[in-house]
Amino acid sequence: MVRRSGVLLKKVAAGISSRLAEILVCPLTKQPLRMCDKTNSLISDSIGVSYPIVDGIPRLVPSDGIILHSDQDLNSSDPPQTNSS
Amino acid sequence: MAALQFAFPSTAGSRRRPESRSTTRPARCTADRQALFNRIAPVYDNLNDLLSLGMHRVWKRMAVSWNEVREGDTAVDVCCGSGDLAFLLSEKVGISGKVIALDFSKEQLQIAATRQSAQSKACYKNIEWIEGDAADLPFPRSSFDAATIGYGLRNIVDRRKAMEEMYKVLKPGSKVSILDFNKSTSSLNSFSSSISCFFQDWMIDYIVVPIASGYTLADEYQYLKSSIKKYLTGKELEQLAREVGFSEAKFYEIGAGLMGNLVATR
């Protein structure tokens, strides 16, 4: 029986390296994905879907994708921007 | 094969051929198979060792040798499970290479990641685990120098699509090594194939399932028998590989004909 170490499994909800994010594409459209640190997910802008990253493992099974319904959802997954007046 | 008798449960002997007492529906769709592999994840590694008497490790090393992966390469292992082939690929590509390991079972990937954390070899840090579908790979075209699929293609519902995806993500000239149970072509003209087929069925009915039942996983391992019967023969695998575009495809029987490895070149 594989012993699961609580210490080993208890990873902070980690993101992934930018290098890995560059390798991956949307499983449905094969278009590049955008890493969103805010929601810890990979965004497929072409179809408005967010794929979660859990314990450092991207979940890129198509059924794991979450449809981003509104502009608000899309905007909330954008990196924060500073406004200059 | 006398050594296998030591793995034979003491309740065998005058036992009748076990009937299937499946209380769960057959794992026909992808979601069913995903759930099945999640359920067996905690005991998967130990049962692999027990049921093959450790031979699966040899077969996996052979599979990795066949895809000619080299130091510094970027390799992919599809249907990585708990990571056996990914770790072997990692040893080959070294710290200058990269291994991407994909599976659709969250539980198997958790175990793989745990094993990675527990290992001290520096090259293992180059493995990245991805939850994904072999029929919809999340990789661009021509991404990888070598690939493996170990005991995975047989479990994929749309095998043609999976082979097409594998073809696309490999760089031209690169190889994929696909290891799995061998589905023998049983015919009157092939006495040895008939023997292999009979022995495979016997092994599953009288060794695999009884041992798995000790872990309350009899139904899950009964799936193994039907999945082998529905799998492709070596010739059919070669044909499929050529149909999706691989320039070369060669199937090798190993493990006294119980296992087989397809090597296909993009």
Coordinates of C-alpha atoms in Angstrom, one line a residue:
Chain A
M1 CA 0.0 0.0 0.0
V2 CA 1.4 3.3 -1.0
R3 CA 1.7 5.4 2.1
R4 CA 0.5 8.9 1.6
S5 CA 2.5 11.3 3.6
G6 CA 0.4 14.1 4.8
V7 CA 3.3 16.4 4.6
L8 CA 4.0 15.5 1.0
L9 CA 0.4 15.7 -0.1
K10 CA -0.4 18.9 1.7
K11 CA 0.9 21.3 -0.9
V12 CA -0.3 24.8 -0.9
A13 CA -2.5 25.2 -3.9
A14 CA 0.5 25.8 -6.1
G15 CA 0.6 27.2 -9.5
I16 CA 2.8 25.9 -12.3
S17 CA 6.0 27.1 -13.8
S18 CA 5.7 29.6 -16.7
R19 CA 7.7 27.2 -18.8
L20 CA 5.1 24.5 -18.3
A21 CA 2.3 26.9 -19.0
E22 CA 4.0 27.7 -22.3
I23 CA 4.0 24.0 -23.3
L24 CA 0.4 23.4 -22.7
V25 CA -2.5 24.3 -25.0
C26 CA -6.3 24.0 -24.7
P27 CA -7.2 20.4 -25.3
L28 CA -10.2 21.3 -27.4
T29 CA -8.9 24.2 -29.6
K30 CA -5.2 23.5 -29.3
Q31 CA -4.7 27.2 -28.8
P32 CA -2.3 28.7 -26.2
L33 CA -3.4 29.0 -22.7
R34 CA -3.0 32.0 -20.4
M35 CA -1.9 31.5 -16.9
C36 CA -4.0 33.4 -14.4
D37 CA -2.3 33.7 -11.0
K38 CA -5.4 35.3 -9.4
T39 CA -7.6 32.2 -10.0
N40 CA -4.7 29.7 -10.2
S41 CA -6.0 28.5 -13.5
L42 CA -5.2 28.3 -17.2
I43 CA -7.5 30.3 -19.4
S44 CA -8.5 29.4 -22.9
D45 CA -9.5 32.8 -24.2
S46 CA -10.6 31.5 -27.6
I47 CA -13.5 29.6 -26.1
G48 CA -13.8 31.3 -22.7
V49 CA -12.9 28.3 -20.6
S50 CA -10.9 28.1 -17.4
Y51 CA -9.0 25.0 -16.4
P52 CA -8.1 24.7 -12.8
I53 CA -4.7 23.9 -11.3
V54 CA -5.0 21.8 -8.1
D55 CA -2.0 20.9 -6.0
G56 CA 0.3 22.0 -8.8
I57 CA -1.4 19.7 -11.3
P58 CA -3.2 21.3 -14.2
R59 CA -6.6 19.7 -14.9
L60 CA -6.9 19.7 -18.7
V61 CA -9.5 17.0 -19.2
P62 CA -12.1 18.9 -21.3
S63 CA -14.8 18.2 -18.8
D64 CA -12.7 19.9 -16.1
G65 CA -13.1 23.2 -18.0
I66 CA -15.3 25.9 -16.4
I67 CA -17.1 28.1 -18.8
L68 CA -16.5 31.8 -18.1
H69 CA -20.0 33.1 -18.7
S70 CA -19.6 36.8 -18.6
D71 CA -17.3 39.6 -19.2
Q72 CA -17.0 39.9 -15.5
D73 CA -15.7 36.4 -15.2
L74 CA -13.2 37.1 -18.0
N75 CA -12.2 40.3 -16.4
S76 CA -11.9 38.8 -12.9
S77 CA -9.4 36.3 -14.4
D78 CA -7.2 39.0 -15.9
P79 CA -4.1 40.1 -14.1
P80 CA -4.7 43.3 -12.1
Q81 CA -3.9 46.5 -14.0
T82 CA -3.0 49.9 -12.7
N83 CA -4.9 52.9 -14.1
S84 CA -3.1 56.1 -14.7
S85 CA -5.1 59.4 -14.9
Chain B
M1 CA 6.1 -20.6 -14.7
A2 CA 6.4 -22.8 -11.6
A3 CA 7.1 -19.7 -9.6
L4 CA 3.6 -18.5 -10.3
Q5 CA 2.2 -21.3 -8.2
F6 CA 3.6 -19.5 -5.1
A7 CA 1.2 -16.7 -5.9
F8 CA -1.7 -19.0 -6.4
P9 CA -4.3 -18.7 -3.6
S10 CA -4.6 -21.8 -1.4
T11 CA -8.3 -22.0 -2.1
A12 CA -7.6 -23.0 -5.7
G13 CA -7.3 -26.7 -6.6
S14 CA -10.8 -28.1 -6.9
R15 CA -12.3 -24.7 -7.4
R16 CA -14.8 -24.3 -10.2
R17 CA -14.2 -21.6 -12.8
P18 CA -15.2 -18.4 -11.0
E19 CA -18.4 -16.8 -12.2
S20 CA -18.5 -13.2 -12.7
R21 CA -20.4 -11.6 -9.8
S22 CA -20.1 -8.1 -11.0
T23 CA -22.2 -5.8 -9.0
T24 CA -21.1 -2.8 -11.0
R25 CA -21.9 -2.1 -14.6
P26 CA -19.0 -2.7 -17.1
A27 CA -16.6 0.2 -17.6
R28 CA -17.8 1.1 -21.0
C29 CA -17.4 4.8 -21.1
T30 CA -14.4 7.1 -20.3
A31 CA -16.0 8.3 -17.0
D32 CA -16.5 4.6 -15.8
R33 CA -12.9 3.8 -16.6
Q34 CA -11.7 7.0 -15.0
A35 CA -13.6 6.0 -11.8
L36 CA -12.2 2.5 -12.0
F37 CA -8.6 3.7 -12.1
N38 CA -9.3 6.1 -9.2
R39 CA -10.6 3.2 -7.1
I40 CA -7.6 1.0 -7.7
A41 CA -5.1 3.7 -7.3
P42 CA -4.2 3.0 -3.7
V43 CA -3.2 -0.6 -4.4
Y44 CA -2.2 -0.3 -8.1
D45 CA 1.6 -0.4 -7.6
N46 CA 1.6 -3.3 -5.1
L47 CA -0.8 -5.4 -7.3
N48 CA 1.3 -4.8 -10.4
D49 CA 4.3 -6.2 -8.5
L50 CA 2.4 -9.1 -7.0
L51 CA 0.5 -10.1 -10.1
S52 CA 3.5 -9.9 -12.5
L53 CA 6.0 -11.1 -9.9
G54 CA 7.9 -7.9 -10.6
M55 CA 8.2 -8.6 -14.3
H56 CA 6.2 -5.4 -15.2
R57 CA 9.3 -3.5 -14.3
V58 CA 11.4 -5.3 -16.9
W59 CA 8.7 -4.9 -19.6
K60 CA 8.5 -1.1 -18.9
R61 CA 12.3 -0.8 -19.2
M62 CA 12.1 -2.5 -22.5
A63 CA 9.3 -0.1 -23.6
V64 CA 11.5 2.9 -22.8
S65 CA 14.5 1.5 -24.6
W66 CA 12.4 0.9 -27.7
N67 CA 11.4 4.6 -28.1
E68 CA 15.1 5.5 -28.2
V69 CA 14.7 8.5 -25.9
R70 CA 18.0 10.3 -25.2
E71 CA 19.5 12.6 -22.7
G72 CA 18.2 16.2 -23.1
D73 CA 15.0 15.0 -24.9
T74 CA 11.5 16.2 -24.1
A75 CA 9.4 13.0 -23.6
V76 CA 5.7 12.4 -22.9
D77 CA 4.1 9.5 -21.1
V78 CA 0.4 9.2 -21.8
C79 CA -1.8 7.2 -19.4
C80 CA 1.1 7.6 -16.8
G81 CA -0.9 6.2 -13.9
S82 CA 1.3 6.2 -10.8
G83 CA 4.4 7.2 -12.8
D84 CA 6.5 4.1 -13.5
L85 CA 7.3 4.9 -17.1
A86 CA 7.6 8.6 -16.4
F87 CA 10.3 7.9 -13.8
L88 CA 12.1 5.6 -16.3
L89 CA 11.9 8.3 -19.0
S90 CA 13.2 10.9 -16.5
E91 CA 16.3 8.7 -15.8
K92 CA 17.0 8.6 -19.6
V93 CA 16.5 12.3 -20.4
G94 CA 18.4 13.4 -17.3
I95 CA 18.4 16.8 -15.7
S96 CA 18.7 18.6 -19.1
G97 CA 15.5 16.9 -20.4
K98 CA 11.9 17.1 -19.5
V99 CA 9.1 14.6 -19.0
I100 CA 5.4 15.4 -19.3
A101 CA 3.2 12.7 -17.8
L102 CA -0.5 12.7 -18.4
D103 CA -3.3 10.7 -17.0
F104 CA -7.1 11.1 -16.5
S105 CA -7.1 9.7 -12.9
K106 CA -6.7 12.3 -10.2
E107 CA -5.9 9.6 -7.7
Q108 CA -3.2 8.0 -9.7
L109 CA -1.6 11.4 -10.3
Q110 CA -1.6 12.2 -6.6
I111 CA 0.3 9.0 -6.0
A112 CA 2.7 9.8 -8.8
A113 CA 3.4 13.2 -7.3
T114 CA 3.9 11.8 -3.9
R115 CA 6.4 9.2 -5.2
Q116 CA 8.2 12.0 -7.0
S117 CA 8.5 14.0 -3.8
A118 CA 9.8 11.0 -1.9
Q119 CA 12.5 10.3 -4.5
S120 CA 16.0 11.9 -4.2
K121 CA 17.2 11.7 -7.8
A122 CA 17.6 15.2 -9.3
C123 CA 16.3 14.1 -12.7
Y124 CA 12.8 13.3 -11.3
K125 CA 12.3 17.0 -10.6
N126 CA 11.9 17.3 -14.4
I127 CA 8.6 15.4 -14.5
E128 CA 5.4 17.5 -14.7
W129 CA 2.1 15.8 -14.0
I130 CA -0.9 16.7 -16.1
E131 CA -4.5 15.6 -15.7
G132 CA -5.7 15.1 -19.2
D133 CA -7.5 13.0 -21.8
A134 CA -5.4 10.9 -24.2
A135 CA -8.0 11.5 -26.9
D136 CA -7.7 15.3 -26.4
L137 CA -4.0 16.0 -25.6
P138 CA -3.2 19.5 -24.3
F139 CA 0.0 19.8 -26.3
P140 CA 0.9 21.6 -29.5
R141 CA 2.0 19.7 -32.6
S142 CA 5.5 18.3 -32.8
S143 CA 6.2 18.8 -29.1
F144 CA 8.0 15.6 -28.1
D145 CA 11.1 13.6 -29.0
A146 CA 9.8 10.3 -27.6
A147 CA 6.6 8.9 -26.1
T148 CA 5.3 6.0 -24.2
I149 CA 1.9 4.6 -23.3
G150 CA 2.0 1.8 -20.8
Y151 CA -1.1 -0.3 -20.2
G152 CA -3.2 2.6 -21.3
L153 CA -4.2 2.3 -25.0
R154 CA -6.3 -0.7 -24.2
N155 CA -8.3 1.4 -21.7
I156 CA -9.0 4.3 -24.1
V157 CA -12.5 4.2 -25.6
D158 CA -11.5 6.1 -28.8
R159 CA -8.2 4.5 -29.6
R160 CA -7.9 5.8 -33.1
K161 CA -8.3 9.4 -31.8
A162 CA -5.7 8.7 -29.2
M163 CA -3.3 7.4 -31.8
E164 CA -4.0 10.5 -34.0
E165 CA -3.3 12.7 -31.1
M166 CA -0.1 10.9 -30.3
Y167 CA 1.0 11.2 -33.9
K168 CA 0.4 15.0 -33.9
V169 CA 2.4 15.7 -30.7
L170 CA 5.5 13.7 -31.8
K171 CA 8.2 15.4 -33.7
P172 CA 8.9 13.9 -37.2
G173 CA 11.1 10.8 -36.9
S174 CA 10.3 10.3 -33.2
K175 CA 9.0 7.1 -31.8
V176 CA 6.2 6.0 -29.5
S177 CA 6.4 2.8 -27.5
I178 CA 3.0 1.3 -26.6
L179 CA 3.2 -1.5 -24.0
D180 CA 0.2 -3.6 -23.1
F181 CA -1.3 -7.0 -22.7
N182 CA -1.0 -9.0 -25.9
K183 CA -4.2 -10.1 -27.6
S184 CA -3.3 -13.3 -29.3
T185 CA -4.8 -14.2 -32.5
S186 CA -6.2 -17.6 -31.5
S187 CA -6.7 -19.9 -34.5
L188 CA -6.4 -23.6 -35.3
N189 CA -3.3 -22.7 -37.3
S190 CA -1.6 -21.1 -34.3
F191 CA -1.3 -23.6 -31.5
S192 CA 1.1 -21.3 -29.5
S193 CA -1.3 -18.4 -29.8
S194 CA -4.1 -20.6 -28.5
I195 CA -2.0 -21.6 -25.6
S196 CA -1.1 -18.0 -24.8
C197 CA -4.8 -17.0 -25.0
F198 CA -5.8 -19.9 -22.7
F199 CA -3.0 -19.1 -20.2
Q200 CA -3.9 -15.4 -20.1
D201 CA -7.6 -16.2 -19.4
W202 CA -6.6 -18.7 -16.7
M203 CA -4.2 -16.3 -15.1
I204 CA -6.9 -13.6 -14.8
D205 CA -9.6 -16.0 -13.5
Y206 CA -7.5 -18.0 -11.1
I207 CA -4.8 -15.6 -10.0
V208 CA -5.5 -12.0 -10.8
V209 CA -9.2 -11.7 -9.7
P210 CA -8.8 -13.9 -6.6
I211 CA -5.9 -11.8 -5.4
A212 CA -7.7 -8.6 -6.3
S213 CA -10.7 -9.7 -4.4
G214 CA -8.6 -9.7 -1.3
Y215 CA -8.4 -6.0 -1.8
T216 CA -12.2 -5.8 -2.6
L217 CA -11.3 -5.0 -6.2
A218 CA -12.5 -8.2 -7.9
D219 CA -14.9 -6.4 -10.3
E220 CA -12.2 -3.9 -11.3
Y221 CA -9.7 -6.6 -12.2
Q222 CA -12.4 -8.7 -13.9
Y223 CA -12.6 -5.7 -16.3
L224 CA -9.0 -6.7 -17.3
K225 CA -10.2 -9.8 -19.1
S226 CA -12.9 -8.1 -21.2
S227 CA -10.6 -5.3 -22.0
I228 CA -8.0 -7.6 -23.4
K229 CA -10.6 -9.4 -25.5
K230 CA -11.8 -6.1 -26.9
Y231 CA -8.2 -4.9 -27.5
L232 CA -6.4 -5.0 -30.9
T233 CA -4.0 -7.7 -31.9
G234 CA -0.4 -6.8 -32.8
K235 CA -1.2 -6.8 -36.5
E236 CA -4.3 -4.6 -35.9
L237 CA -2.2 -2.2 -33.9
E238 CA 0.4 -2.0 -36.6
Q239 CA -2.3 -1.3 -39.1
L240 CA -4.0 1.4 -37.0
A241 CA -0.6 3.1 -36.5
R242 CA 0.0 3.2 -40.3
E243 CA -3.6 4.4 -40.9
V244 CA -3.2 7.5 -38.7
G245 CA 0.1 8.3 -40.4
F246 CA 3.0 6.7 -38.6
S247 CA 5.7 5.9 -41.2
E248 CA 6.7 2.6 -39.5
A249 CA 5.0 0.4 -37.0
K250 CA 6.3 -2.9 -35.6
F251 CA 4.7 -5.0 -32.8
Y252 CA 6.9 -7.2 -30.6
E253 CA 5.6 -10.0 -28.3
I254 CA 7.3 -10.1 -25.0
G255 CA 6.8 -11.9 -21.7
A256 CA 6.2 -15.3 -23.3
G257 CA 3.5 -13.8 -25.5
L258 CA 1.5 -12.4 -22.6
M259 CA 2.6 -8.8 -23.3
G260 CA 3.3 -6.9 -26.4
N261 CA 4.9 -3.6 -27.4
L262 CA 4.1 -1.6 -30.5
V263 CA 6.9 0.8 -31.7
A264 CA 5.6 3.4 -34.1
T265 CA 7.7 6.1 -35.8
R266 CA 6.2 9.4 -36.8

